mmCIF file of C-alpha atoms and ligand atoms in Angstrom:
data_model
loop_
_atom_site.group_PDB
_atom_site.id
_atom_site.type_symbol
_atom_site.label_atom_id
_atom_site.label_comp_id
_atom_site.label_asym_id
_atom_site.label_seq_id
_atom_site.Cartn_x
_atom_site.Cartn_y
_atom_site.Cartn_z
ATOM 1 C CA UNK P 1 73.376 45.659 186.342
ATOM 2 C CA UNK P 2 73.102 48.974 184.537
ATOM 3 C CA UNK P 3 69.738 50.652 185.031
ATOM 4 C CA UNK P 4 70.522 54.047 183.556
ATOM 5 C CA UNK P 5 68.656 57.301 183.072
ATOM 6 C CA UNK P 6 69.732 59.813 180.420
ATOM 7 C CA UNK P 7 68.720 63.276 181.574
ATOM 8 C CA UNK P 8 69.081 66.486 179.604
ATOM 9 C CA UNK P 9 67.307 69.296 177.804
ATOM 10 C CA UNK P 10 65.642 68.768 174.412
ATOM 11 C CA UNK P 11 68.448 68.416 171.866
ATOM 12 C CA UNK P 12 71.183 67.684 174.416
ATOM 13 C CA UNK P 13 71.885 64.379 172.647
ATOM 14 C CA UNK P 14 70.034 61.859 174.838
ATOM 15 C CA UNK P 15 68.724 59.893 171.845
ATOM 16 C CA UNK P 16 72.082 59.987 170.054
ATOM 17 C CA UNK P 17 73.984 58.803 173.135
ATOM 18 C CA UNK P 18 71.249 56.306 174.039
ATOM 19 C CA UNK P 19 71.654 54.545 170.695
ATOM 20 C CA UNK P 20 75.460 54.324 171.126
ATOM 21 C CA UNK P 21 75.136 53.068 174.709
ATOM 22 C CA UNK P 22 72.550 50.476 173.659
ATOM 23 C CA UNK P 23 75.022 49.106 171.123
ATOM 24 C CA UNK P 24 77.989 49.156 173.502
ATOM 25 C CA UNK P 25 76.224 47.816 176.596
ATOM 26 C CA UNK P 26 73.747 45.422 174.951
ATOM 27 C CA UNK P 27 70.769 46.743 176.932
ATOM 28 C CA UNK P 28 67.704 48.481 175.434
ATOM 29 C CA UNK P 29 67.365 52.223 175.037
ATOM 30 C CA UNK P 30 63.807 53.112 175.979
ATOM 31 C CA UNK P 31 62.730 56.493 174.643
ATOM 32 C CA UNK P 32 59.346 57.747 175.852
ATOM 33 C CA UNK P 33 59.345 60.224 172.949
ATOM 34 C CA UNK P 34 59.850 57.412 170.382
ATOM 35 C CA UNK P 35 57.132 55.239 171.945
ATOM 36 C CA UNK P 36 54.706 58.184 172.032
ATOM 37 C CA UNK P 37 55.513 59.189 168.418
ATOM 38 C CA UNK P 38 54.887 55.605 167.250
ATOM 39 C CA UNK P 39 51.483 55.723 169.001
ATOM 40 C CA UNK P 40 50.716 59.062 167.330
ATOM 41 C CA UNK P 41 51.736 57.664 163.925
ATOM 42 C CA UNK P 42 49.545 54.579 164.265
ATOM 43 C CA UNK P 43 46.688 56.634 165.803
ATOM 44 C CA UNK P 44 46.230 54.462 168.912
ATOM 45 C CA UNK P 45 43.968 55.902 171.687
ATOM 46 C CA UNK P 46 47.176 56.736 173.610
ATOM 47 C CA UNK P 47 48.632 58.479 170.544
ATOM 48 C CA UNK P 48 45.461 60.488 169.909
ATOM 49 C CA UNK P 49 45.527 61.668 173.545
ATOM 50 C CA UNK P 50 49.274 62.439 173.497
ATOM 51 C CA UNK P 51 49.393 64.339 170.220
ATOM 52 C CA UNK P 52 47.990 67.694 171.361
ATOM 53 C CA UNK P 53 50.466 67.853 174.251
ATOM 54 C CA UNK P 54 53.444 66.908 172.083
ATOM 55 C CA UNK P 55 52.556 69.374 169.329
ATOM 56 C CA UNK P 56 52.534 72.229 171.838
ATOM 57 C CA UNK P 57 55.739 71.115 173.577
ATOM 58 C CA UNK P 58 53.930 70.285 176.849
ATOM 59 C CA UNK P 59 54.394 67.098 178.841
ATOM 60 C CA UNK P 60 51.920 64.281 178.235
ATOM 61 C CA UNK P 61 49.968 63.634 181.504
ATOM 62 C CA UNK P 62 51.933 61.645 184.078
ATOM 63 C CA UNK P 63 49.462 58.757 184.400
ATOM 64 C CA UNK P 64 49.686 58.014 180.656
ATOM 65 C CA UNK P 65 53.497 57.967 180.603
ATOM 66 C CA UNK P 66 53.944 56.196 183.943
ATOM 67 C CA UNK P 67 51.589 53.322 182.990
ATOM 68 C CA UNK P 68 53.339 53.003 179.635
ATOM 69 C CA UNK P 69 56.763 52.781 181.285
ATOM 70 C CA UNK P 70 55.619 50.450 184.085
ATOM 71 C CA UNK P 71 54.689 47.978 181.375
ATOM 72 C CA UNK P 72 57.864 48.544 179.329
ATOM 73 C CA UNK P 73 60.442 47.963 182.096
ATOM 74 C CA UNK P 74 58.766 44.639 182.934
ATOM 75 C CA UNK P 75 59.649 43.220 179.509
ATOM 76 C CA UNK P 76 62.297 40.464 179.536
ATOM 77 C CA UNK P 77 64.764 42.507 177.454
ATOM 78 C CA UNK P 78 65.169 44.755 180.533
ATOM 79 C CA UNK P 79 66.338 41.900 182.765
ATOM 80 C CA UNK P 80 70.010 42.853 182.309
ATOM 81 C CA UNK P 81 69.424 46.595 182.484
ATOM 82 C CA UNK P 82 67.997 49.474 180.471
ATOM 83 C CA UNK P 83 68.670 53.039 179.370
ATOM 84 C CA UNK P 84 65.744 55.393 179.994
ATOM 85 C CA UNK P 85 65.746 58.315 177.551
ATOM 86 C CA UNK P 86 63.213 61.049 178.331
ATOM 87 C CA UNK P 87 61.773 59.498 181.495
ATOM 88 C CA UNK P 88 61.346 60.624 184.226
ATOM 89 C CA UNK P 89 60.558 64.243 183.295
ATOM 90 C CA UNK P 90 59.416 65.591 186.678
ATOM 91 C CA UNK P 91 59.623 64.637 190.342
ATOM 92 C CA UNK P 92 56.290 62.809 190.422
ATOM 93 C CA UNK P 93 57.414 60.597 187.504
ATOM 94 C CA UNK P 94 60.713 60.017 189.349
ATOM 95 C CA UNK P 95 58.818 58.930 192.501
ATOM 96 C CA UNK P 96 56.632 56.645 190.390
ATOM 97 C CA UNK P 97 59.709 55.091 188.735
ATOM 98 C CA UNK P 98 61.279 54.341 192.125
ATOM 99 C CA UNK P 99 58.064 52.584 193.190
ATOM 100 C CA UNK P 100 57.813 50.591 189.930
ATOM 101 C CA UNK P 101 61.431 49.413 190.233
ATOM 102 C CA UNK P 102 61.035 48.591 193.917
ATOM 103 C CA UNK P 103 58.223 46.186 193.022
ATOM 104 C CA UNK P 104 60.677 44.475 190.665
ATOM 105 C CA UNK P 105 63.461 44.506 193.326
ATOM 106 C CA UNK P 106 65.444 46.895 191.139
ATOM 107 C CA UNK P 107 66.863 50.389 191.488
ATOM 108 C CA UNK P 108 68.404 53.078 189.307
ATOM 109 C CA UNK P 109 72.202 52.632 189.022
ATOM 110 C CA UNK P 110 72.946 56.145 187.848
ATOM 111 C CA UNK P 111 71.587 59.209 186.122
ATOM 112 C CA UNK P 112 73.700 60.621 183.298
ATOM 113 C CA UNK P 113 73.077 64.326 182.779
ATOM 114 C CA UNK P 114 74.038 65.459 179.265
ATOM 115 C CA UNK P 115 74.773 69.168 179.714
ATOM 116 C CA UNK P 116 74.494 71.576 176.764
ATOM 117 C CA UNK P 117 73.804 75.342 176.696
ATOM 118 C CA UNK P 118 70.515 76.690 175.281
ATOM 119 C CA UNK P 119 71.934 78.368 172.142
ATOM 120 C CA UNK P 120 73.459 75.083 171.031
ATOM 121 C CA UNK P 121 70.210 73.180 171.789
ATOM 122 C CA UNK P 122 68.301 75.414 169.379
ATOM 123 C CA UNK P 123 70.920 74.915 166.626
ATOM 124 C CA UNK P 124 70.791 71.159 167.104
ATOM 125 C CA UNK P 125 66.996 70.838 167.147
ATOM 126 C CA UNK P 126 66.319 73.111 164.197
ATOM 127 C CA UNK P 127 68.653 71.038 161.971
ATOM 128 C CA UNK P 128 67.719 67.579 163.234
ATOM 129 C CA UNK P 129 66.531 64.917 160.781
ATOM 130 C CA UNK P 130 65.374 61.433 161.821
ATOM 131 C CA UNK P 131 65.149 58.236 159.777
ATOM 132 C CA UNK P 132 61.575 56.939 159.359
ATOM 133 C CA UNK P 133 62.874 53.378 159.060
ATOM 134 C CA UNK P 134 65.541 52.727 161.696
ATOM 135 C CA UNK P 135 65.242 55.907 163.799
ATOM 136 C CA UNK P 136 68.863 57.011 163.293
ATOM 137 C CA UNK P 137 69.374 60.663 164.185
ATOM 138 C CA UNK P 138 71.125 63.098 161.823
ATOM 139 C CA UNK P 139 71.761 66.826 161.657
ATOM 140 C CA UNK P 140 71.692 68.669 158.356
ATOM 141 C CA UNK P 141 75.018 70.407 159.164
ATOM 142 C CA UNK P 142 76.748 68.548 162.034
ATOM 143 C CA UNK P 143 75.952 64.996 160.905
ATOM 144 C CA UNK P 144 74.343 64.978 157.434
ATOM 145 C CA UNK P 145 73.263 61.946 155.409
ATOM 146 C CA UNK P 146 75.430 61.185 152.349
ATOM 147 C CA UNK P 147 72.386 61.679 150.075
ATOM 148 C CA UNK P 148 69.984 64.410 151.193
ATOM 149 C CA UNK P 149 66.820 62.977 152.750
ATOM 150 C CA UNK P 150 67.991 59.333 152.609
ATOM 151 C CA UNK P 151 69.237 57.357 155.631
ATOM 152 C CA UNK P 152 72.819 56.078 155.172
ATOM 153 C CA UNK P 153 72.052 52.970 157.195
ATOM 154 C CA UNK P 154 68.730 51.624 155.840
ATOM 155 C CA UNK P 155 67.898 53.834 152.825
ATOM 156 C CA UNK P 156 64.566 55.068 154.263
ATOM 157 C CA UNK P 157 63.440 58.681 154.070
ATOM 158 C CA UNK P 158 64.583 61.122 156.769
ATOM 159 C CA UNK P 159 62.152 63.716 158.152
ATOM 160 C CA UNK P 160 61.918 66.723 160.462
ATOM 161 C CA UNK P 161 59.951 66.098 163.674
ATOM 162 C CA UNK P 162 56.708 68.128 164.043
ATOM 163 C CA UNK P 163 57.918 69.522 167.378
ATOM 164 C CA UNK P 164 61.254 70.753 165.930
ATOM 165 C CA UNK P 165 59.696 74.068 164.854
ATOM 166 C CA UNK P 166 60.982 77.292 166.403
ATOM 167 C CA UNK P 167 58.008 78.062 168.710
ATOM 168 C CA UNK P 168 57.658 74.485 169.912
ATOM 169 C CA UNK P 169 61.413 74.204 170.533
ATOM 170 C CA UNK P 170 61.224 77.281 172.812
ATOM 171 C CA UNK P 171 58.196 75.870 174.651
ATOM 172 C CA UNK P 172 59.955 72.514 175.155
ATOM 173 C CA UNK P 173 63.058 74.185 176.592
ATOM 174 C CA UNK P 174 60.856 76.208 179.002
ATOM 175 C CA UNK P 175 59.088 73.036 180.118
ATOM 176 C CA UNK P 176 62.485 71.396 180.661
ATOM 177 C CA UNK P 177 63.691 74.300 182.838
ATOM 178 C CA UNK P 178 60.546 74.314 184.981
ATOM 179 C CA UNK P 179 59.656 70.635 185.226
ATOM 180 C CA UNK P 180 62.740 68.537 184.474
ATOM 181 C CA UNK P 181 65.794 70.507 185.615
ATOM 182 C CA UNK P 182 64.784 70.019 189.318
ATOM 183 C CA UNK P 183 65.538 66.314 188.790
ATOM 184 C CA UNK P 184 69.259 67.158 188.794
ATOM 185 C CA UNK P 185 69.016 68.139 192.475
ATOM 186 C CA UNK P 186 66.618 65.250 193.125
ATOM 187 C CA UNK P 187 69.160 62.681 191.920
ATOM 188 C CA UNK P 188 72.164 64.550 193.377
ATOM 189 C CA UNK P 189 70.566 64.152 196.792
ATOM 190 C CA UNK P 190 70.360 60.400 196.145
ATOM 191 C CA UNK P 191 74.023 60.467 195.039
ATOM 192 C CA UNK P 192 73.095 59.127 191.600
ATOM 193 C CA UNK P 193 73.639 62.121 189.318
ATOM 194 C CA UNK P 194 76.709 62.395 187.059
ATOM 195 C CA UNK P 195 76.918 65.395 184.729
ATOM 196 C CA UNK P 196 78.747 65.047 181.396
ATOM 197 C CA UNK P 197 79.652 67.896 179.053
ATOM 198 C CA UNK P 198 77.554 67.238 175.925
ATOM 199 C CA UNK P 199 79.649 69.413 173.605
ATOM 200 C CA UNK P 200 82.128 67.688 171.300
ATOM 201 C CA UNK P 201 82.242 64.697 168.960
ATOM 202 C CA UNK P 202 79.420 62.202 169.627
ATOM 203 C CA UNK P 203 81.707 59.174 170.034
ATOM 204 C CA UNK P 204 84.030 61.012 172.422
ATOM 205 C CA UNK P 205 81.019 61.839 174.634
ATOM 206 C CA UNK P 206 79.918 58.180 174.570
ATOM 207 C CA UNK P 207 83.434 57.141 175.576
ATOM 208 C CA UNK P 208 83.388 59.657 178.415
ATOM 209 C CA UNK P 209 80.049 58.304 179.640
ATOM 210 C CA UNK P 210 81.268 54.708 179.465
ATOM 211 C CA UNK P 211 84.634 55.224 181.126
ATOM 212 C CA UNK P 212 83.773 57.893 183.700
ATOM 213 C CA UNK P 213 80.197 57.140 184.605
ATOM 214 C CA UNK P 214 78.848 53.724 183.718
ATOM 215 C CA UNK P 215 81.829 51.754 185.105
ATOM 216 C CA UNK P 216 81.652 53.712 188.344
ATOM 217 C CA UNK P 217 77.961 53.146 188.974
ATOM 218 C CA UNK P 218 77.581 49.539 187.869
ATOM 219 C CA UNK P 219 75.479 47.675 190.444
ATOM 220 C CA UNK P 220 76.629 44.071 190.877
HETATM 221 P P1 AP5 F 1 61.412 63.467 173.355
HETATM 222 O O1 AP5 F 1 61.355 62.750 172.082
HETATM 223 O O2 AP5 F 1 61.960 62.799 174.550
HETATM 224 O O3 AP5 F 1 62.174 64.840 173.076
HETATM 225 P P2 AP5 F 1 63.187 65.718 173.964
HETATM 226 O O4 AP5 F 1 63.399 65.356 175.369
HETATM 227 O O5 AP5 F 1 62.711 67.081 173.716
HETATM 228 O O6 AP5 F 1 64.550 65.351 173.419
HETATM 229 P P3 AP5 F 1 64.940 65.265 171.954
HETATM 230 O O7 AP5 F 1 64.586 63.909 171.401
HETATM 231 O O8 AP5 F 1 64.409 66.446 171.219
HETATM 232 O O9 AP5 F 1 66.517 65.496 172.021
HETATM 233 P P4 AP5 F 1 67.709 64.536 172.417
HETATM 234 O O10 AP5 F 1 68.319 65.003 173.675
HETATM 235 O O11 AP5 F 1 67.312 63.098 172.318
HETATM 236 O O12 AP5 F 1 68.717 64.917 171.239
HETATM 237 P P5 AP5 F 1 69.175 64.096 169.935
HETATM 238 O O13 AP5 F 1 70.072 62.988 170.330
HETATM 239 O O14 AP5 F 1 67.997 63.782 169.065
HETATM 240 O O15 AP5 F 1 59.965 64.001 173.760
HETATM 241 C C1 AP5 F 1 59.114 64.597 172.823
HETATM 242 C C2 AP5 F 1 57.783 64.943 173.495
HETATM 243 O O16 AP5 F 1 57.162 63.743 173.982
HETATM 244 C C3 AP5 F 1 57.869 65.862 174.722
HETATM 245 O O17 AP5 F 1 57.906 67.218 174.362
HETATM 246 C C4 AP5 F 1 56.585 65.478 175.473
HETATM 247 O O18 AP5 F 1 55.456 66.080 174.891
HETATM 248 C C5 AP5 F 1 56.501 63.994 175.233
HETATM 249 N N1 AP5 F 1 57.190 63.221 176.289
HETATM 250 C C6 AP5 F 1 58.335 62.471 176.149
HETATM 251 N N2 AP5 F 1 58.661 61.928 177.324
HETATM 252 C C7 AP5 F 1 57.736 62.329 178.217
HETATM 253 C C8 AP5 F 1 57.564 62.112 179.604
HETATM 254 N N3 AP5 F 1 58.415 61.358 180.322
HETATM 255 N N4 AP5 F 1 56.512 62.711 180.211
HETATM 256 C C9 AP5 F 1 55.628 63.462 179.534
HETATM 257 N N5 AP5 F 1 55.743 63.725 178.220
HETATM 258 C C10 AP5 F 1 56.791 63.155 177.564
HETATM 259 O O19 AP5 F 1 70.081 65.224 169.231
HETATM 260 C C11 AP5 F 1 69.508 66.432 168.736
HETATM 261 C C12 AP5 F 1 70.282 66.891 167.472
HETATM 262 O O20 AP5 F 1 71.621 67.219 167.856
HETATM 263 C C13 AP5 F 1 70.401 65.814 166.376
HETATM 264 O O21 AP5 F 1 70.296 66.425 165.131
HETATM 265 C C14 AP5 F 1 71.805 65.223 166.583
HETATM 266 O O22 AP5 F 1 72.357 64.725 165.365
HETATM 267 C C15 AP5 F 1 72.572 66.442 167.103
HETATM 268 N N6 AP5 F 1 73.637 66.074 168.044
HETATM 269 C C16 AP5 F 1 73.598 65.172 169.052
HETATM 270 N N7 AP5 F 1 74.768 65.122 169.702
HETATM 271 C C17 AP5 F 1 75.574 66.035 169.100
HETATM 272 C C18 AP5 F 1 76.921 66.461 169.321
HETATM 273 N N8 AP5 F 1 77.681 65.942 170.299
HETATM 274 N N9 AP5 F 1 77.427 67.445 168.523
HETATM 275 C C19 AP5 F 1 76.654 67.997 167.526
HETATM 276 N N10 AP5 F 1 75.389 67.612 167.261
HETATM 277 C C20 AP5 F 1 74.850 66.652 168.045
#
């Protein structure tokens, strides 16, 4: 079974790789950011609470995110595995995840660290566009749509995320360095961390993850 975590700074390509891996492995990509943004869009109580944190680039409080994920990984589509994108984000979330999975007699198979330097992260985030319909991720220079502002796949409008503005991008990278980067050591100590260079063509990185990492950490 593949119970995977995608770890990496904002803009490293977790969402992009998660979508490819979901297609190749047939297990769901679960993005905490996507779930939270959907709650913000539909103005649920959770979304109203989360919005102020997300707009400033801060982490949404642990109890909100942990409860949300405890419910999500119990869904039947996770029976054959899952790809967590954006969770856990700090050591207390990582401890909570271990406890949630233990209750389900499951464990993390491996943690894939997508490694990209800060200058490149800023270039990627400031040009990112996302499809409102199917969620496909584009970049206005590196991976543009054929028609500006229109998704190639489903024809919906593409948009720039509210937190992809310069000041918020900087704040998010700082939060990553302080809160999330320590998870690399955390999972290295558990012998579950595999770093992958996140620079290069998207499909070549997916191939690298599949052949070098996922095969090696598959739990029978
Ligand atoms: P979230 O949505 O998770 O954002 P993030 O972690 O900041 O990551 P991103 O989605 O920005 O980047 P990514 O690594 O997925 O990159 P992508 O593939 O899009 O979280 C948003 C907010 O929600 C947080 O700030 C927080 O407030 C809250 N939140 C979420 N999870 C939480 C948690 N667990 N606890 C508390 N709060 C939480 O790629 C980026 C761009 O680069 C795209 O344009 C793409 O086309 C391009 N690109 C990708 N790969 C390549 C490549 N190889 N070459 C060139 N360009 C590339």
